[in-house]
Coordinates of C-alpha atoms and ligand atoms in Angstrom, one line a residue:
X1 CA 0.0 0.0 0.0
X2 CA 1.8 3.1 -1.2
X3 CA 1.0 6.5 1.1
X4 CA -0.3 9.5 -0.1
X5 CA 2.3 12.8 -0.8
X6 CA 1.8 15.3 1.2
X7 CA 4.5 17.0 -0.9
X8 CA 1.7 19.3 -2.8
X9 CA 1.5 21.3 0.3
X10 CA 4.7 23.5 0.9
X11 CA 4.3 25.6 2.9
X12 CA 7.3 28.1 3.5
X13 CA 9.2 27.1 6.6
X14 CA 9.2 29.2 9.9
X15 CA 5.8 30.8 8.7
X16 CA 3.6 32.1 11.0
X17 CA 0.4 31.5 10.6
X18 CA -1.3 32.9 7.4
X19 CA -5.0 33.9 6.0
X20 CA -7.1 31.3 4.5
X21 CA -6.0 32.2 0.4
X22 CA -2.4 32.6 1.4
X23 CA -2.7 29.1 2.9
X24 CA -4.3 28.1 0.4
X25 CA -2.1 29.5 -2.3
X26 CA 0.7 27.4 -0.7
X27 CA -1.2 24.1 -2.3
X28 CA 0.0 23.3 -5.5
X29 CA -3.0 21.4 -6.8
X30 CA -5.4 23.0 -4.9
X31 CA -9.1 21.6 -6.2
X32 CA -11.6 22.5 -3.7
X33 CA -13.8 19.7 -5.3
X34 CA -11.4 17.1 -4.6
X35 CA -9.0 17.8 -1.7
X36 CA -7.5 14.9 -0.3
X37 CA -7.9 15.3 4.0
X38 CA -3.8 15.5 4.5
X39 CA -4.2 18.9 2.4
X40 CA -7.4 20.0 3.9
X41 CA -5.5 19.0 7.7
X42 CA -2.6 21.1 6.6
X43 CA -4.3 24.3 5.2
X44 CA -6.4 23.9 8.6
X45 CA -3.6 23.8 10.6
X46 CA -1.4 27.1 9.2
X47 CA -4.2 29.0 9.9
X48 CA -4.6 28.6 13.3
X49 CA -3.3 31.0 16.2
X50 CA -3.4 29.8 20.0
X51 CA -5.3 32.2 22.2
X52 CA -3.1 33.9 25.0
X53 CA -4.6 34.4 28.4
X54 CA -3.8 32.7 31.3
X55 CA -5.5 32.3 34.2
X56 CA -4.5 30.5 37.5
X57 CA -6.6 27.3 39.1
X58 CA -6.0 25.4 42.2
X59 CA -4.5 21.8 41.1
X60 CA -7.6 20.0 41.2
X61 CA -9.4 22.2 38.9
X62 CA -6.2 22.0 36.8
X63 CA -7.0 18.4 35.3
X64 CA -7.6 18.3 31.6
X65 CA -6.3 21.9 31.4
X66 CA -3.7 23.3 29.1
X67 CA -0.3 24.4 31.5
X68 CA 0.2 28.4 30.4
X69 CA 4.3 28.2 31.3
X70 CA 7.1 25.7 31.9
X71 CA 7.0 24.3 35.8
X72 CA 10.5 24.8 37.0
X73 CA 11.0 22.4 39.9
X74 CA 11.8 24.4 43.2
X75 CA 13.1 21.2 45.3
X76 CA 14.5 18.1 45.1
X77 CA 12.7 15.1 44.6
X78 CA 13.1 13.3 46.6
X79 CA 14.3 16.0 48.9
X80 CA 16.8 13.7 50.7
X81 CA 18.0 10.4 50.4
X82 CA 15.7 7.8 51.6
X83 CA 15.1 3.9 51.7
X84 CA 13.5 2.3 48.8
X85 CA 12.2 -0.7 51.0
X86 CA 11.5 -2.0 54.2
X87 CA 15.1 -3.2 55.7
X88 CA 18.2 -2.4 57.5
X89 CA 20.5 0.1 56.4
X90 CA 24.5 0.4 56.4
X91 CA 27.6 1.4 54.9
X92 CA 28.5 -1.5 51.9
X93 CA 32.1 -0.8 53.5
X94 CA 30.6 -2.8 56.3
X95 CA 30.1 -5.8 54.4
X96 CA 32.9 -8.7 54.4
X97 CA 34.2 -10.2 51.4
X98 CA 33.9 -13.8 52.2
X99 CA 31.2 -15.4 54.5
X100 CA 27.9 -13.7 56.6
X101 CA 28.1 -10.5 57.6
X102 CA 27.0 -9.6 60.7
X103 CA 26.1 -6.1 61.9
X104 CA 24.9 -4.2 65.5
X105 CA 21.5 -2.5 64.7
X106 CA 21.5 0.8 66.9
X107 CA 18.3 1.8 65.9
X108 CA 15.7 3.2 63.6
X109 CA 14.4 5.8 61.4
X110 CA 11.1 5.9 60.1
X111 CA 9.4 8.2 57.5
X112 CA 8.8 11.4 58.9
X113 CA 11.4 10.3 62.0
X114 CA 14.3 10.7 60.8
X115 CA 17.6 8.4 63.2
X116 CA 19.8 10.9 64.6
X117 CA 23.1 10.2 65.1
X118 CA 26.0 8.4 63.3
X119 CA 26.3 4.9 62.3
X120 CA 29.7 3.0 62.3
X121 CA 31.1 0.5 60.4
X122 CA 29.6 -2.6 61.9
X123 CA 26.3 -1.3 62.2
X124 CA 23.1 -0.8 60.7
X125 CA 20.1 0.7 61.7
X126 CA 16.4 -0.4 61.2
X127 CA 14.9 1.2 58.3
X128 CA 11.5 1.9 56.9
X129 CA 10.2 2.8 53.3
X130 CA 10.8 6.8 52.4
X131 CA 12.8 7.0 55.3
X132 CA 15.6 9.3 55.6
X133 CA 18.9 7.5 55.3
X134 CA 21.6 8.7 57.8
X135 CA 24.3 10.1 56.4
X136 CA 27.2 8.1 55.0
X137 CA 25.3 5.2 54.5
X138 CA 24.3 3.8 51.2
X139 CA 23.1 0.4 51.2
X140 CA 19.5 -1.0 52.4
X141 CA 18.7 -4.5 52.5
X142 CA 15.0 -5.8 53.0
X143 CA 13.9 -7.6 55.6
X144 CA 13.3 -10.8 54.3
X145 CA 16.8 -11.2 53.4
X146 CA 18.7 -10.9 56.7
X147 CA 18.6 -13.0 60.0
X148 CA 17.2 -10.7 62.7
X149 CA 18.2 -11.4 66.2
X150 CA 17.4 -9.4 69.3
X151 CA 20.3 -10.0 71.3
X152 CA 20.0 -13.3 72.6
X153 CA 21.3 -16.3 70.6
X154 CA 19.2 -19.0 72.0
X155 CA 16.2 -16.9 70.9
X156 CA 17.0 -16.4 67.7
X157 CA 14.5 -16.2 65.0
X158 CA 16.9 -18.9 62.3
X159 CA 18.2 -21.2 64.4
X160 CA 19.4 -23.1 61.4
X161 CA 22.1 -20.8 60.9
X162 CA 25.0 -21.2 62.9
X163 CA 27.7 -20.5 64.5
X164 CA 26.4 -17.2 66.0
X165 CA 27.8 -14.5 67.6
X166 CA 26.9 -13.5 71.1
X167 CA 26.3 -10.1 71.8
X168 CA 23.9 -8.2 74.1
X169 CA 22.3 -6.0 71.7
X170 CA 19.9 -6.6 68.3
X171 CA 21.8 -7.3 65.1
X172 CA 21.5 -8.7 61.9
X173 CA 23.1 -11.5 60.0
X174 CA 23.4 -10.7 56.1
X175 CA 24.4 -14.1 53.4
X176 CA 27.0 -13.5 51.4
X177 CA 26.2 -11.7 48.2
X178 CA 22.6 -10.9 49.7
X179 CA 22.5 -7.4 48.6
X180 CA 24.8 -5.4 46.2
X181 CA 26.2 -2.1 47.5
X182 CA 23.9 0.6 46.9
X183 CA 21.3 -1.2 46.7
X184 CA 17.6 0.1 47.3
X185 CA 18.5 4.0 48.2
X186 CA 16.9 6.5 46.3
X187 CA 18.8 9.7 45.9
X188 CA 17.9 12.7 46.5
X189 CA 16.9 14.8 43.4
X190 CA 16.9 11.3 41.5
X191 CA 13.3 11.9 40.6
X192 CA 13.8 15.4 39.7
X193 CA 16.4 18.2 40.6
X194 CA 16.2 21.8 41.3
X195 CA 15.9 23.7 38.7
X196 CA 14.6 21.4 35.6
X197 CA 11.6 21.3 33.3
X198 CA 8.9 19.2 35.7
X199 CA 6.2 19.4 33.5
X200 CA 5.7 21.6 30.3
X201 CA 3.8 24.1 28.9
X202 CA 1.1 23.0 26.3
X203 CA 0.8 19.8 28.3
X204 CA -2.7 18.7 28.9
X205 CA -2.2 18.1 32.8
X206 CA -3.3 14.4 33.7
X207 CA -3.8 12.9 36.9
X208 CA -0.7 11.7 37.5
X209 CA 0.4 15.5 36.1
X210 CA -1.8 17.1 39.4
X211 CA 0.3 14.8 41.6
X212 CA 3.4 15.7 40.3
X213 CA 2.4 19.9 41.1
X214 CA 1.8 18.5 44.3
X215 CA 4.9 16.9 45.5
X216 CA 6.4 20.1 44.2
X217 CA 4.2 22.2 46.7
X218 CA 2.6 23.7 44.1
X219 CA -1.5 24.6 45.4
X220 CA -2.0 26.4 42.0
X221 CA -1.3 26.5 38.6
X222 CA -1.2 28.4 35.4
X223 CA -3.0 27.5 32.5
X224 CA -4.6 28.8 29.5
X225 CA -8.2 30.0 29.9
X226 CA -11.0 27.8 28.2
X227 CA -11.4 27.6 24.6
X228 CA -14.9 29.7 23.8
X229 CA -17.3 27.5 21.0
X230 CA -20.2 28.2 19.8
X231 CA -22.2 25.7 17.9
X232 CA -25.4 25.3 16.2
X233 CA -27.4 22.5 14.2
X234 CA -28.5 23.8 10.9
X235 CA -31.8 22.3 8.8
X236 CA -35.5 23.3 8.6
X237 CA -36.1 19.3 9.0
X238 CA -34.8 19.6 12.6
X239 CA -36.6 19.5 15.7
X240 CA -34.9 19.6 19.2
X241 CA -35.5 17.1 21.9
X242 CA -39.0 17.9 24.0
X243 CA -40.4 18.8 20.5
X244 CA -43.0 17.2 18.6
X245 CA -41.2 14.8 15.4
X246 CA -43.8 16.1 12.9
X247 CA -43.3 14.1 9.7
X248 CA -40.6 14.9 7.9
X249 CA -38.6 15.8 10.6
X250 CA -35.8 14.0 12.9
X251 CA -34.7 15.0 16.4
X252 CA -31.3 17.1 16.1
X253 CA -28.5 14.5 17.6
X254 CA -25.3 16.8 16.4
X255 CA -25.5 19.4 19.6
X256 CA -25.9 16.7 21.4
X257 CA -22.4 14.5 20.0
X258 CA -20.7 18.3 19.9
X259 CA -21.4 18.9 23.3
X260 CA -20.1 15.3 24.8
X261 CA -16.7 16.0 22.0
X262 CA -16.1 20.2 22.9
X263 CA -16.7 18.7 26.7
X264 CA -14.3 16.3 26.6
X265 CA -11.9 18.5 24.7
X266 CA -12.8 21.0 27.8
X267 CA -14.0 23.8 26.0
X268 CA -16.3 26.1 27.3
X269 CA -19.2 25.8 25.1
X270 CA -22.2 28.2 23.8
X271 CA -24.5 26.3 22.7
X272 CA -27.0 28.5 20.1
X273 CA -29.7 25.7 19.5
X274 CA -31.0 25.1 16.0
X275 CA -31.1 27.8 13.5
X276 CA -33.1 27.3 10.0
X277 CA -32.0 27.6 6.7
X278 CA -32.5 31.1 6.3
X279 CA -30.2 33.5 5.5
X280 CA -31.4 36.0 8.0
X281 CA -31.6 33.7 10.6
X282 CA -28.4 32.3 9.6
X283 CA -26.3 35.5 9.7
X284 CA -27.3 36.4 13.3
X285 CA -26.1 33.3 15.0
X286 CA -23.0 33.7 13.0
X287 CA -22.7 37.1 13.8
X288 CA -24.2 36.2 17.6
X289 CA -21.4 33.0 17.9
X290 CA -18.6 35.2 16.6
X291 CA -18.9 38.1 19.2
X292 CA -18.8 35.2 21.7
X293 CA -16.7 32.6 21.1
X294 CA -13.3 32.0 19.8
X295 CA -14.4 28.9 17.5
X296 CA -17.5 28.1 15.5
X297 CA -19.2 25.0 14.9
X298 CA -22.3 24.1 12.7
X299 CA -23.3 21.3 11.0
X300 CA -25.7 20.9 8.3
X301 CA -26.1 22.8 5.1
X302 CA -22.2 22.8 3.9
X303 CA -23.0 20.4 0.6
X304 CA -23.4 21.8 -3.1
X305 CA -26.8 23.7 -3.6
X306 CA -27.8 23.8 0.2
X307 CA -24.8 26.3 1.0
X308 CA -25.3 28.8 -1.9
X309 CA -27.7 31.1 0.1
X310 CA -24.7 30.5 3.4
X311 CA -21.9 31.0 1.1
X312 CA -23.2 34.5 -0.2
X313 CA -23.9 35.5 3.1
X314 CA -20.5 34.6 4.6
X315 CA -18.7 36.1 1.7
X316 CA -19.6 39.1 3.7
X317 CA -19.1 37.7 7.3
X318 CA -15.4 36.7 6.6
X319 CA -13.6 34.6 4.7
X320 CA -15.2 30.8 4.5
X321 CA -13.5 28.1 2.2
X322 CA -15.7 25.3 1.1
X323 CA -14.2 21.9 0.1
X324 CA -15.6 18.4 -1.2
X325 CA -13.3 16.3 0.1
X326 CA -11.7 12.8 -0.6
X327 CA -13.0 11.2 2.6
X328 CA -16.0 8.9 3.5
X329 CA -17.9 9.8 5.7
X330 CA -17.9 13.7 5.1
X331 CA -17.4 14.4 2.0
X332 CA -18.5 18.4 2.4
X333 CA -16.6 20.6 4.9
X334 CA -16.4 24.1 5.5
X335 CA -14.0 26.4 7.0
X336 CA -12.3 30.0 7.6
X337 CA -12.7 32.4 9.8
X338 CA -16.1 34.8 10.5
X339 CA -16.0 38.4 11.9
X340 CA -18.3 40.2 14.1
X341 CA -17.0 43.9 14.8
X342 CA -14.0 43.1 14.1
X343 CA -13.6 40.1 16.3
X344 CA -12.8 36.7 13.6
X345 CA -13.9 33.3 15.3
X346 CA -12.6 30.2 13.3
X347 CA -15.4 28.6 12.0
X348 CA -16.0 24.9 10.8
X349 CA -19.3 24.2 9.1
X350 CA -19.3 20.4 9.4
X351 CA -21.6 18.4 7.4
X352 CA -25.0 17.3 8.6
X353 CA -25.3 13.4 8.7
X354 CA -24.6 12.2 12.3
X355 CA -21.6 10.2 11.6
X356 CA -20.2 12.6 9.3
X357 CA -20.3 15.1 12.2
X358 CA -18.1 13.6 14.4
X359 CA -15.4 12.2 12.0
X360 CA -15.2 15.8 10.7
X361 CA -14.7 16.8 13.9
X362 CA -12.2 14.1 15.2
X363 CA -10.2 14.3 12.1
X364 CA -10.0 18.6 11.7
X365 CA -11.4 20.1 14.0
X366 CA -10.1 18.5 16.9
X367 CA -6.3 19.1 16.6
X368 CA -7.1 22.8 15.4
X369 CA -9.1 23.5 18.6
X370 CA -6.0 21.8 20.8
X371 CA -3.6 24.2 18.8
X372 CA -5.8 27.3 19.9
X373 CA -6.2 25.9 23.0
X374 CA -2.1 26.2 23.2
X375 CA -2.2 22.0 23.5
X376 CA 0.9 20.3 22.3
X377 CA -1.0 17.5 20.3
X378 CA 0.7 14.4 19.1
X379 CA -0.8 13.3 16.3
X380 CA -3.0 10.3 17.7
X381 CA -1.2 6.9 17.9
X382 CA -2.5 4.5 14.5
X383 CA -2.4 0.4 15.3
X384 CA -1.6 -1.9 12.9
X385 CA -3.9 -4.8 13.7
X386 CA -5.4 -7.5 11.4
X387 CA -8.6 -7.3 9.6
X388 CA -11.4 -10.0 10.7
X389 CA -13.1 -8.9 6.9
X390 CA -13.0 -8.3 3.7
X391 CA -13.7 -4.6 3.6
X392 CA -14.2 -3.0 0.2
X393 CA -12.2 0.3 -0.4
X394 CA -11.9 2.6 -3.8
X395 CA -8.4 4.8 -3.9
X396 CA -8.7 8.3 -4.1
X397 CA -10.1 8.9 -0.8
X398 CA -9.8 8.5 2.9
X399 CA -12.1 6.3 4.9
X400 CA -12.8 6.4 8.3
X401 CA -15.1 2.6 9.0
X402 CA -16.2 2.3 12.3
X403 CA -14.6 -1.1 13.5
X404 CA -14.8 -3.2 16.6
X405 CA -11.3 -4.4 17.7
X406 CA -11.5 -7.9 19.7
X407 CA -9.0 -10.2 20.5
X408 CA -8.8 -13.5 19.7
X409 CA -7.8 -16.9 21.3
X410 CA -4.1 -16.3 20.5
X411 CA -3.9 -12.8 22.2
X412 CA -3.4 -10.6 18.5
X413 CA -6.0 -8.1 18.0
X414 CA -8.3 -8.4 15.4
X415 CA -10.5 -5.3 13.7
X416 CA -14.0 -5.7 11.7
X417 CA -16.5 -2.9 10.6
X418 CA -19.4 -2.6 12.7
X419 CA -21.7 -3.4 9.5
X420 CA -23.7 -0.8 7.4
X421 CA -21.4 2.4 6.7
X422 CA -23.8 4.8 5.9
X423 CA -23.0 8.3 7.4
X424 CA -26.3 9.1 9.3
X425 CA -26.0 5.5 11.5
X426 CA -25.0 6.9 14.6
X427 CA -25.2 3.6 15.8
X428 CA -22.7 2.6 14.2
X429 CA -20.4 4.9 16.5
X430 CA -21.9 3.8 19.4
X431 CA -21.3 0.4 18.4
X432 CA -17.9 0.8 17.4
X433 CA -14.6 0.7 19.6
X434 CA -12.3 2.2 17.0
X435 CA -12.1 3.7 14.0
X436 CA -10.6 1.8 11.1
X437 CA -8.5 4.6 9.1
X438 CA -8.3 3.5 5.5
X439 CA -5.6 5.9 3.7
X440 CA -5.8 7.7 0.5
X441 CA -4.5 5.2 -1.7
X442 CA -5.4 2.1 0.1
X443 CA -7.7 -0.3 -2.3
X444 CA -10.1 -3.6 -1.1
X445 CA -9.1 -5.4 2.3
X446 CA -8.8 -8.6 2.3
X447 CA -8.9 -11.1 5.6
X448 CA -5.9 -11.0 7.6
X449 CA -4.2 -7.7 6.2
X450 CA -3.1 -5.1 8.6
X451 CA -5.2 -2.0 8.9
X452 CA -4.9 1.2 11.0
X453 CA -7.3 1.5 13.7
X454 CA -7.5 4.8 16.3
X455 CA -8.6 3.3 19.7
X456 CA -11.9 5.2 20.9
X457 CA -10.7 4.9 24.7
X458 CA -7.5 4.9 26.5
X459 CA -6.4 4.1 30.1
X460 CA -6.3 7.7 31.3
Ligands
LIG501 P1 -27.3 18.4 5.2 O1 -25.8 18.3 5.3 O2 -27.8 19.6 5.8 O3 -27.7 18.2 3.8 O4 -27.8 17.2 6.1 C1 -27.5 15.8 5.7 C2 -28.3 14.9 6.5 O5 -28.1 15.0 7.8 C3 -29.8 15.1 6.3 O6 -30.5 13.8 6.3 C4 -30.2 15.8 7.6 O7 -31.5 15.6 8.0 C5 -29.2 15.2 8.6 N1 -29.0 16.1 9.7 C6 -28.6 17.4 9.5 N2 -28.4 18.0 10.7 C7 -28.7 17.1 11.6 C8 -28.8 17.1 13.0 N3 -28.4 18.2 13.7 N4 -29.1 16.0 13.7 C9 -29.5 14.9 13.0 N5 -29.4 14.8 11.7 C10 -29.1 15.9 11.0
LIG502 MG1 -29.6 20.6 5.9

């Protein structure tokens, strides 16, 4: 299977980024009646500018937010040097080369209780996990691999291990080559050191993330305030949920997938109901959803002959491109940016079947709105996994099939479509587990040939 070029798009390097026809001009065989989606993704992305304003959030409310600024670490971690295990601590100077070694413990430092005083050769101290380790010593040992004894020979706790010593005081017996030296100390600033990049800015802070601000002392954090969209549902067919279905018409689903995908993105979301398809009604929600939000979002009413009326009335708004694209599902797709006094808003005008919504959205809108969102996005991790079926595929356009990846009696994964295709079956997302990405090129699928699949869920 050969992989589309991307090598029509050049865009000039170290560009900042540029209007919608300079973008565009950058395309070399630009058609926008048959753009493949690694052009479309491309032109999308040059035009898009993070938003700047930070705001500041107490660490809990920092999960799933973007981090405005580099964390410099101000300590150590760990701060000192403490024992990795449960066990007795020493200096490896202390152990003999040939035969047990057997060592006075003189007492014991606990987490949060630190052992004062020094600890000679000979001797060892008890020792508990995330204790601090007295100084000059380097090794711990865990429990289960010495001999404890508590002074008294005849009561000790391995009798099958003789001779021993007799002394009045605990001590330990360790077996040759028991423990190497420096074993089972973590060092202080091992973790992390003073000074260094903890976590960085543009991450999307996780849970472990919020833990890691937290064993820095850090109660709040900086991060970039909410992305603003605005969306509406476009189509006179529509009625919302509550409403009568009069014939003809079908309940609007598309606010209702936007809302759970801007929510999960954590956007801050305007949400400006369902508008007709009337010009007039059409221009004040655009005008309405630019003076609010940063990002627009409408599905519905972007294919050929529907969008004539929108198209003339956007020419005026801003500056609106609108593509055919070589994808299934969602062929149509609009985008550019709208102005309301002066203020642009991005604007995607998705296409109206269900599924076509939110593949449009996963697939370009998504990593635009983490880039204004100042995310750093990876591009999302593609499996190669076998197909369970034959799936039927022409070149010349990128497929997204909704696929259910199982595995089988050996342990490989296996992927098959969910069944009928067709772009308005939500079901079919619902259904599905992953979504089998079938590239430009790519022609029929038969059993047992490795296709891409983007897993729907992950761990964290
Ligand atoms: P359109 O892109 O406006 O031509 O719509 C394509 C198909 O998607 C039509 O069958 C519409 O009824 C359907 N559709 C459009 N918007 C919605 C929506 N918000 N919810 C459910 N179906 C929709
Ligand atoms: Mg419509």
């Amino acid at each position: 299977m050969t992989k589309y070029s991307n090598s029509a798009v050049q865009f000039p390097s170290s560009t900042s980024p540029s209007s919608l026809s300079a973008a565009i001009s950058c395309v070399s065989d630009y058609d926008s009646d048959a753009l493949p989606v690694s052009h479309a993704q491309a032109i999308i992305r040059h035009c898009i500018t993070p938003i700047h304003a930070i705001e500041k959030v107490a660490i809990r409310s920092a999960l799933d937010r973007v981090l405005a600024i580099d964390i410099i670490s101000p300590i150590n971690v760990p701060a000192y040097d403490n024992s990795a295990m449960d066990g007795y601590a020493f200096h490896s100077e202390s152990l003999v080369t040939e035969g047990d070694t057997t060592l006075d413990v003189i007492g014991t430092s606990h987490a949060g209780r630190a052992f004062e005083g020094p600890v000679g050769s000979g001797q060892a101290i008890r020792i508990m996990t995330g204790a601090p380790m007295p100084s000059g010593l380097d090794t711990v040992i865990p429990q289960e691999f010495v001999s404890a004894f508590d002074g008294n020979p005849a009561e000790s706790n391995s009798p099958n291990i003789p001779p021993l010593p007799t002394r009045s005081t605990p001590f330990i017996t360790i077996a040759s080559g028991a423990v190497k030296a420096g074993a089972n100390r973590r060092l202080a600033g091992e973790d992390l050191q003073t000074g260094a990049i903890a976590l960085k800015k543009g991450r999307i802070l996780r849970p472990a993330d919020l833990g890691l601000l937290a064993s820095l002392g850090f109660a709040e954090v900086p991060v970039q305030r909410r992305l603003r969209v605005a969306f509406f549902s476009t189509g006179d067919e529509l009625r919302s949920v509550g409403e009568v279905l009069d014939s003809g018409c079908v309940y609007d689903s598309n606010r209702y997938t936007l809302y759970g995908m801007l929510q999960r993105l954590g956007c801050e979301i305007i949400d400006l109901g369902v508008v007709a398809d009337d010009p007039v009604a059409l221009e004040i929600a655009f005008k309405s959803a630019a003076e609010n939000a940063d990002a627009i979002i409408t599905s519905g009413g972007v294919s050929v002959g529907d969008a004539d009326h929108t198209r003339r009335m956007m020419a005026q708004l801003g500056e609106v491109a609108f593509w055919k694209l070589g994808m299934r599902p969602g062929r149509p797709l609009a985008f550019g940016t709208i102005n309301s006094s002066g203020k642009p808003a991005v604007f995607f005008g998705l296409p109206g079947n269900p599924v076509a919504v939110m593949v449009s959205f996963y697939f370009f809108a998504r990593d635009a709105l983490l880039h204004m969102m100042g995310a750093q996005s990876a591009p999302l991790p593609l499996m190669q996994v076998s197909s369970a079926a034959i799936i039927r595929k022409k070149p010349g356009r990128t497929e997204y099939q909704r696929g259910i990846l199982v595995r089988q009696d050996n342990g490989a994964w296996s992927v098959r479509p969910t069944g009928a295709q067709g772009s308005g079956i939500l079901r079919s997302m619902t259904e599905a587990n992953c979504m089998i990405v079938l590239a430009h090129e790519q022609t029929d699928v038969a059993i047992g040939d490795q296709v891409e699949v983007i897993l729907f869920d992950g761990l964290i």
